[in-house]
PDB file of C-alpha atoms in Angstrom:
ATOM      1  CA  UNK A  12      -6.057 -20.338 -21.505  1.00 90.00           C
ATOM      2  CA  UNK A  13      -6.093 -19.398 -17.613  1.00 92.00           C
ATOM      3  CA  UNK A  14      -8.588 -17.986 -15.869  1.00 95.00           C
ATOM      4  CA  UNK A  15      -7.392 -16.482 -12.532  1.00 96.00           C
ATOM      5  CA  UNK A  16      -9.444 -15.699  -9.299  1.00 98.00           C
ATOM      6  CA  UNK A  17      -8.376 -12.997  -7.585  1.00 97.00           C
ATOM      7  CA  UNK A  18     -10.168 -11.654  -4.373  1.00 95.00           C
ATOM      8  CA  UNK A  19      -9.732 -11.257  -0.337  1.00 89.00           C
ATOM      9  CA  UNK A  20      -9.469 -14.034   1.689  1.00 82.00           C
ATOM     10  CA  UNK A  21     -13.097 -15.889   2.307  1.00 82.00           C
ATOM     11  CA  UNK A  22     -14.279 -14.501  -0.833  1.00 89.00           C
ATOM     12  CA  UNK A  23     -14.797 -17.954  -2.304  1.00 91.00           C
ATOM     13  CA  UNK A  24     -11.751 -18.259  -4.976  1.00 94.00           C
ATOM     14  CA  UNK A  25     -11.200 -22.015  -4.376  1.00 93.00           C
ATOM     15  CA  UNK A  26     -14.916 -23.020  -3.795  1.00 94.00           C
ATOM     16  CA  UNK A  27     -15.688 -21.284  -7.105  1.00 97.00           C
ATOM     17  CA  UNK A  28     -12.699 -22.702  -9.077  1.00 97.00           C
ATOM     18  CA  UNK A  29     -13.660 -25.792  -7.965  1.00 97.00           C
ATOM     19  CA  UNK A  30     -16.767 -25.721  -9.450  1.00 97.00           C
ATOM     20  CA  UNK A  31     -15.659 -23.944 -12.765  1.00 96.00           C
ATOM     21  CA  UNK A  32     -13.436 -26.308 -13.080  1.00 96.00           C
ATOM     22  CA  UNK A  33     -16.095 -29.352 -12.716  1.00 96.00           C
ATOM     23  CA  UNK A  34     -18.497 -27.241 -15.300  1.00 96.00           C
ATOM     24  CA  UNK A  35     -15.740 -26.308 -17.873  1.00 95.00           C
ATOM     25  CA  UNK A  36     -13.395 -29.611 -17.244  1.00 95.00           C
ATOM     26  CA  UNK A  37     -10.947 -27.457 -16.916  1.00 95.00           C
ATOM     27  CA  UNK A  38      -7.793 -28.173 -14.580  1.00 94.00           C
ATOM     28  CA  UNK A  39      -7.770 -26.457 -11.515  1.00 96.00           C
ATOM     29  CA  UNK A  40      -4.982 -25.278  -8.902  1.00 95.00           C
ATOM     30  CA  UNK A  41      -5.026 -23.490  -5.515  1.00 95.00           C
ATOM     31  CA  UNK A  42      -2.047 -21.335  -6.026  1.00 95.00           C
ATOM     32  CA  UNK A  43      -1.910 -21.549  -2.051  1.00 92.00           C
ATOM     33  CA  UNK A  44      -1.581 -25.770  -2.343  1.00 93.00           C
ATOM     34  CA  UNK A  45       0.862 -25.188  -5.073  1.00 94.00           C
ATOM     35  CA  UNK A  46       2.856 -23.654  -2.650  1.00 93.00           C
ATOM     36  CA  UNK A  47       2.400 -26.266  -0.057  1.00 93.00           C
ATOM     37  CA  UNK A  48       3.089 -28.947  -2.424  1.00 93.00           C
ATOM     38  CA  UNK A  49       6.369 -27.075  -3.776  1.00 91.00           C
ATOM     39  CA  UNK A  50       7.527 -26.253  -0.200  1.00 92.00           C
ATOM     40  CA  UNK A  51       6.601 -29.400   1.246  1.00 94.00           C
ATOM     41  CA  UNK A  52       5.434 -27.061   4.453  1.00 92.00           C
ATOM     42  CA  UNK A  53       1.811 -25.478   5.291  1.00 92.00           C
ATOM     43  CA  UNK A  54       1.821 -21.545   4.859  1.00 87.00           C
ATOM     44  CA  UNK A  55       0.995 -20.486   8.713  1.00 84.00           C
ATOM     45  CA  UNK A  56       4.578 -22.375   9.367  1.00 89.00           C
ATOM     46  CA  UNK A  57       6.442 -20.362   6.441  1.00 90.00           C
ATOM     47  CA  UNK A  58       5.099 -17.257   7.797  1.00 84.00           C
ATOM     48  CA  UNK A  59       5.995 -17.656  11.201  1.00 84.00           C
ATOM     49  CA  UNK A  60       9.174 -19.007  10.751  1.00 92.00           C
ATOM     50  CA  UNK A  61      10.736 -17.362   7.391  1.00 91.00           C
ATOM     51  CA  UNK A  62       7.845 -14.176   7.243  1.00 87.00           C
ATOM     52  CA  UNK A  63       5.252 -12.913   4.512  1.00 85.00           C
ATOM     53  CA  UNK A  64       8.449 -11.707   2.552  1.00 89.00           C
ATOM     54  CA  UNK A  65       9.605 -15.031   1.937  1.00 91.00           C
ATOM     55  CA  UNK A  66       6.419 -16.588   1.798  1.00 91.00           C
ATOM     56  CA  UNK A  67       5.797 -14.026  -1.383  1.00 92.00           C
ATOM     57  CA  UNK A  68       8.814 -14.734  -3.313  1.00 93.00           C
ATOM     58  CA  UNK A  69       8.053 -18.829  -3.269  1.00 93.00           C
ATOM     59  CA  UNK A  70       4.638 -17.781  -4.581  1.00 93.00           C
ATOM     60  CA  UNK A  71       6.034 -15.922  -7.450  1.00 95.00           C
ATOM     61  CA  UNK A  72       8.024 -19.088  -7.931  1.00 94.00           C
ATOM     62  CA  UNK A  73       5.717 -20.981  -8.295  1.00 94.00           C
ATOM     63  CA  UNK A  74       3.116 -18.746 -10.203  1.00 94.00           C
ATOM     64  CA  UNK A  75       5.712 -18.505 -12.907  1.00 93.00           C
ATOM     65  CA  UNK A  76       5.172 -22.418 -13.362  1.00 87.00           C
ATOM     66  CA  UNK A  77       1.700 -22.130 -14.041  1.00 83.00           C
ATOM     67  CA  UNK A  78       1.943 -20.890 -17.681  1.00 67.00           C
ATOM     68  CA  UNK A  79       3.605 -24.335 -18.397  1.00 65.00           C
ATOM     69  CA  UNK A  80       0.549 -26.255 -17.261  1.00 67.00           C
ATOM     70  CA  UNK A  81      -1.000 -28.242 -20.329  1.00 70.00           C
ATOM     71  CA  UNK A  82      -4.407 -27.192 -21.447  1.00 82.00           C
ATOM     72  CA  UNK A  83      -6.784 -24.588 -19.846  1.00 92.00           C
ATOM     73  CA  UNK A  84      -6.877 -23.340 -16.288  1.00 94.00           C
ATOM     74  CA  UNK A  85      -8.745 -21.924 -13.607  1.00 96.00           C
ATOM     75  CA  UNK A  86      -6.490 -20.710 -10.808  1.00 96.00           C
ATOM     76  CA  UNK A  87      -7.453 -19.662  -7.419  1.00 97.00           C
ATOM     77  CA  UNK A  88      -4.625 -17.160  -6.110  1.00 96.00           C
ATOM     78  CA  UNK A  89      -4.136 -16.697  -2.440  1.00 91.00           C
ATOM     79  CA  UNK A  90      -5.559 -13.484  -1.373  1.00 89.00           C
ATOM     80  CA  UNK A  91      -2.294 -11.211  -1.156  1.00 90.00           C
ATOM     81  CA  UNK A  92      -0.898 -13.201  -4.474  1.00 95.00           C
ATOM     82  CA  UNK A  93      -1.381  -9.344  -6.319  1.00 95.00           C
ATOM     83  CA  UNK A  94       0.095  -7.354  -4.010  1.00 93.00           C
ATOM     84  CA  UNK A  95       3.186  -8.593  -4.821  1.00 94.00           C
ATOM     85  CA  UNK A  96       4.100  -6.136  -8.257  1.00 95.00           C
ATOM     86  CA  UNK A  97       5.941  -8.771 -10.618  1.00 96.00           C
ATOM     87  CA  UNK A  98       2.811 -11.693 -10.028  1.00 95.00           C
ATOM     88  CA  UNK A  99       0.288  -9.070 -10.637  1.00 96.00           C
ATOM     89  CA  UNK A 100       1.821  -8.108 -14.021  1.00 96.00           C
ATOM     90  CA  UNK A 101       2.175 -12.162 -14.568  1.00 94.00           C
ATOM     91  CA  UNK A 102      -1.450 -12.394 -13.913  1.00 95.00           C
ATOM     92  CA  UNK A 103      -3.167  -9.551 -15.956  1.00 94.00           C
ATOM     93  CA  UNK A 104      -0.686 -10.449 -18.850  1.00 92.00           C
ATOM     94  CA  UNK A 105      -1.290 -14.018 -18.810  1.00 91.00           C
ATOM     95  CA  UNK A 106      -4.700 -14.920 -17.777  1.00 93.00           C
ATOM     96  CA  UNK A 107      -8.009 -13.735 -17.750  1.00 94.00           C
ATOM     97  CA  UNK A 108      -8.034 -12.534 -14.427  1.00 96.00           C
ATOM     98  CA  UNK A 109     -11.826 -12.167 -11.939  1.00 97.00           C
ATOM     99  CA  UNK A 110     -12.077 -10.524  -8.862  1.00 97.00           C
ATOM    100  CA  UNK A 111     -14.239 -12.150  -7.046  1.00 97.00           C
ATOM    101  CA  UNK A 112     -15.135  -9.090  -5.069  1.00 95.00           C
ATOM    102  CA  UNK A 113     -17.080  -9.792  -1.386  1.00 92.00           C
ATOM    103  CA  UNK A 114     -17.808  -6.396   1.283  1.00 87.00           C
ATOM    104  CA  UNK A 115     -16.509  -6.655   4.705  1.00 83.00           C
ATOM    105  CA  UNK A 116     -19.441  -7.883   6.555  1.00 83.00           C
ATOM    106  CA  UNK A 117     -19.579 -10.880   3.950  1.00 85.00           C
ATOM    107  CA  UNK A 118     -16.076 -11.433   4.130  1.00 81.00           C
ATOM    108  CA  UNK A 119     -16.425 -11.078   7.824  1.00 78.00           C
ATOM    109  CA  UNK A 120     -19.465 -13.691   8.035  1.00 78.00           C
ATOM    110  CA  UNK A 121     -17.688 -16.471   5.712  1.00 72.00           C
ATOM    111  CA  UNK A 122     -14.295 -16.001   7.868  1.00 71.00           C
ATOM    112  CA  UNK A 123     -15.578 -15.430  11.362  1.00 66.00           C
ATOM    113  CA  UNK A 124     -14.301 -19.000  13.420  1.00 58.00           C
ATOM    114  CA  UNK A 125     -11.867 -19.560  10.520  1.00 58.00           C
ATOM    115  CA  UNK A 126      -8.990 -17.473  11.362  1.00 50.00           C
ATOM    116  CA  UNK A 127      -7.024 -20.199  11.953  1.00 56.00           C
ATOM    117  CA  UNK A 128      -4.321 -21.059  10.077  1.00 51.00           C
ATOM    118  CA  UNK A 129      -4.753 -17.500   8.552  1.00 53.00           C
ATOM    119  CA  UNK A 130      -1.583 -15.565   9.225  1.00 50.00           C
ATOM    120  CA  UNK A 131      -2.678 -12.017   8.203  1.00 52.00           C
ATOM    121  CA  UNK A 132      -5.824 -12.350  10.467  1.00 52.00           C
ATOM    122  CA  UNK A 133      -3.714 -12.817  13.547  1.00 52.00           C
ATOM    123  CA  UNK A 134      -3.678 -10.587  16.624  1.00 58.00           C
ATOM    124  CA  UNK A 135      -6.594  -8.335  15.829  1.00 59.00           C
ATOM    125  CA  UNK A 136     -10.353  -8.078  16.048  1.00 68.00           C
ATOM    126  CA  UNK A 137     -11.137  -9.683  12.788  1.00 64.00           C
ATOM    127  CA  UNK A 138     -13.445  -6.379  11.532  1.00 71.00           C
ATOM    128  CA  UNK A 139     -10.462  -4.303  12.319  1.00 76.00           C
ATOM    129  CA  UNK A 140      -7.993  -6.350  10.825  1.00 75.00           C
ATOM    130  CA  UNK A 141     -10.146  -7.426   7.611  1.00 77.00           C
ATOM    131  CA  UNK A 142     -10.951  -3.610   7.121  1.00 80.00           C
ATOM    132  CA  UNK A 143      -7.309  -2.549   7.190  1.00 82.00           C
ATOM    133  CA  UNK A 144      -6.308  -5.073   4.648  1.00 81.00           C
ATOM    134  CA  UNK A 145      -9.164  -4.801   2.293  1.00 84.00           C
ATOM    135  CA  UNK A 146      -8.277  -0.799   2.757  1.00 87.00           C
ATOM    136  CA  UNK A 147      -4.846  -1.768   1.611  1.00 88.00           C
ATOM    137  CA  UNK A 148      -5.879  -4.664  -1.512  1.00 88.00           C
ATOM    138  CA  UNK A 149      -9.189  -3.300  -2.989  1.00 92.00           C
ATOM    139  CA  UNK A 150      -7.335  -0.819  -5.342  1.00 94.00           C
ATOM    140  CA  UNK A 151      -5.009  -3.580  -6.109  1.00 95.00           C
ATOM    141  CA  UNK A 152      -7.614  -6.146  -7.127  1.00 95.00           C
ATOM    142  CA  UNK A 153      -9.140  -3.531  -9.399  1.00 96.00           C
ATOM    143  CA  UNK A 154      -6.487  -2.864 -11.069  1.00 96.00           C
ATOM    144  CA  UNK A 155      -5.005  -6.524 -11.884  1.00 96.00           C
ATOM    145  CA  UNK A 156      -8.499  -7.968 -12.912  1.00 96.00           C
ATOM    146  CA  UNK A 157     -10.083  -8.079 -16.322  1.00 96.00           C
ATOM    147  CA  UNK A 158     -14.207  -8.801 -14.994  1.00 96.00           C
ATOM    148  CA  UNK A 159     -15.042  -7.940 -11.340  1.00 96.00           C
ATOM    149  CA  UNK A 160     -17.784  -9.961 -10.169  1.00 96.00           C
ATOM    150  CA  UNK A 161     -19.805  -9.270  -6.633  1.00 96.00           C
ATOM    151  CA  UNK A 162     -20.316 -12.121  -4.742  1.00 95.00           C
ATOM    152  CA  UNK A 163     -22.513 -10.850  -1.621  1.00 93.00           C
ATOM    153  CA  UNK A 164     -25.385 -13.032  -1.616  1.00 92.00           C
ATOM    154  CA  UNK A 165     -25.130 -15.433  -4.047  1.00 95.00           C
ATOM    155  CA  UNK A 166     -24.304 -19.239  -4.155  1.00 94.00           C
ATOM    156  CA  UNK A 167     -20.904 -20.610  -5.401  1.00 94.00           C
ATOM    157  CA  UNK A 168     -22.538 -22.016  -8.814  1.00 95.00           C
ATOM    158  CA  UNK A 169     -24.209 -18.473  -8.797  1.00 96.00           C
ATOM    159  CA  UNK A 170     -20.941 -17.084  -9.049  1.00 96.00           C
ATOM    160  CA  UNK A 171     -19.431 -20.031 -11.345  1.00 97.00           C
ATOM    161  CA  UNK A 172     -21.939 -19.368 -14.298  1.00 95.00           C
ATOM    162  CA  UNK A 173     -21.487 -15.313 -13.845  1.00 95.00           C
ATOM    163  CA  UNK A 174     -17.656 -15.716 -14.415  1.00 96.00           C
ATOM    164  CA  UNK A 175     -18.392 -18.177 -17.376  1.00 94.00           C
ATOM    165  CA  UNK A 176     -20.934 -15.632 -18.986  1.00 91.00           C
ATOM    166  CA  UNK A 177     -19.008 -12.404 -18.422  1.00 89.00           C
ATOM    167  CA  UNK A 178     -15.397 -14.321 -19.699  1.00 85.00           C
ATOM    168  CA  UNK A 179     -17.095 -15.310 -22.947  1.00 79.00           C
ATOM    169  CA  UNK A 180     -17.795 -11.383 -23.444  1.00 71.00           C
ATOM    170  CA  UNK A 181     -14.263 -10.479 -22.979  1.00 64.00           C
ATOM    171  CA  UNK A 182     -12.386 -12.911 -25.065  1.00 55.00           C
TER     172      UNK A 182
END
């Protein structure tokens, strides 16, 4: 079985996976480091030299690879991982998916001084910007996950034992 996170950037997906992973011993992946790993290059460098478009189709790559993994799985997807059609139907058909959902002034908080090395927070005020894309991804997050979870306010093993609850209800 897989358990996906899903969610904006900031929102937590690899600090919680991390964590499920340690209380479920579980293997986890950062679909982000995946991609890293696969590319042997760091994502702000694939984005400004081949462009999100590119970027998108090596993550599909390497998303379809995670179905082969042995055993069970908690995978934290980068933030725009369901906006691209084809992964989001690979994700709600083949893994539990949570959105870890997080509102703007959270997301702003937990990202404010860590834009770098975040393409899509470039060249804007980070409100504006973070606004515009959660405008863009909410409906899309929503619609690929099986549990949505809020995060505002609550600690990372908060959030870890509220995904392991609400998953044993759905399965």
């Amino acid at each position: 079985m897989t358990i996906s996170l899903t969610g904006f950037m900031g929102c937590g997906k690899s600090s919680v996976g991390k964590e499920l992973s340690k209380l479920l011993s579980w293997h986890f992946i950062d679909l982000d480091q995946a991609v890293e790993t696969h590319t042997g290059r760091k994502i702000p460098e694939i984005f400004s030299s081949d462009g999100e478009a590119a970027f998108r189709r090596m993550e599909l790559e390497v998303l379809k690879s995670v179905p082969a993994e042995p055993g069970n799985i908690i995978l934290a997807l980068g933030g725009g991982t369901v906006t691209t059609p084809e992964c989001a139907a690979i994700i709600r058909q083949n893994t539990l998916c949570i959105y870890m959902r997080a509102t703007a002034d959270t997301l702003k908080d937990r990202l404010a001084g860590q834009t770098e090395g975040r393409p899509l927070l470039q060249g804007e005020e980070l409100d504006i910007r973070l606004a515009r894309l959660m405008a863009m991804r909410s409906h899309i997050y929503e619609k690929t996950a099986h549990i949505i979870i809020d995060t505002d306010g609550k600690t990372i093993s908060e959030i870890a034992q509220e995904i392991i609850i609400s998953s044993h209800h759905v399965r």
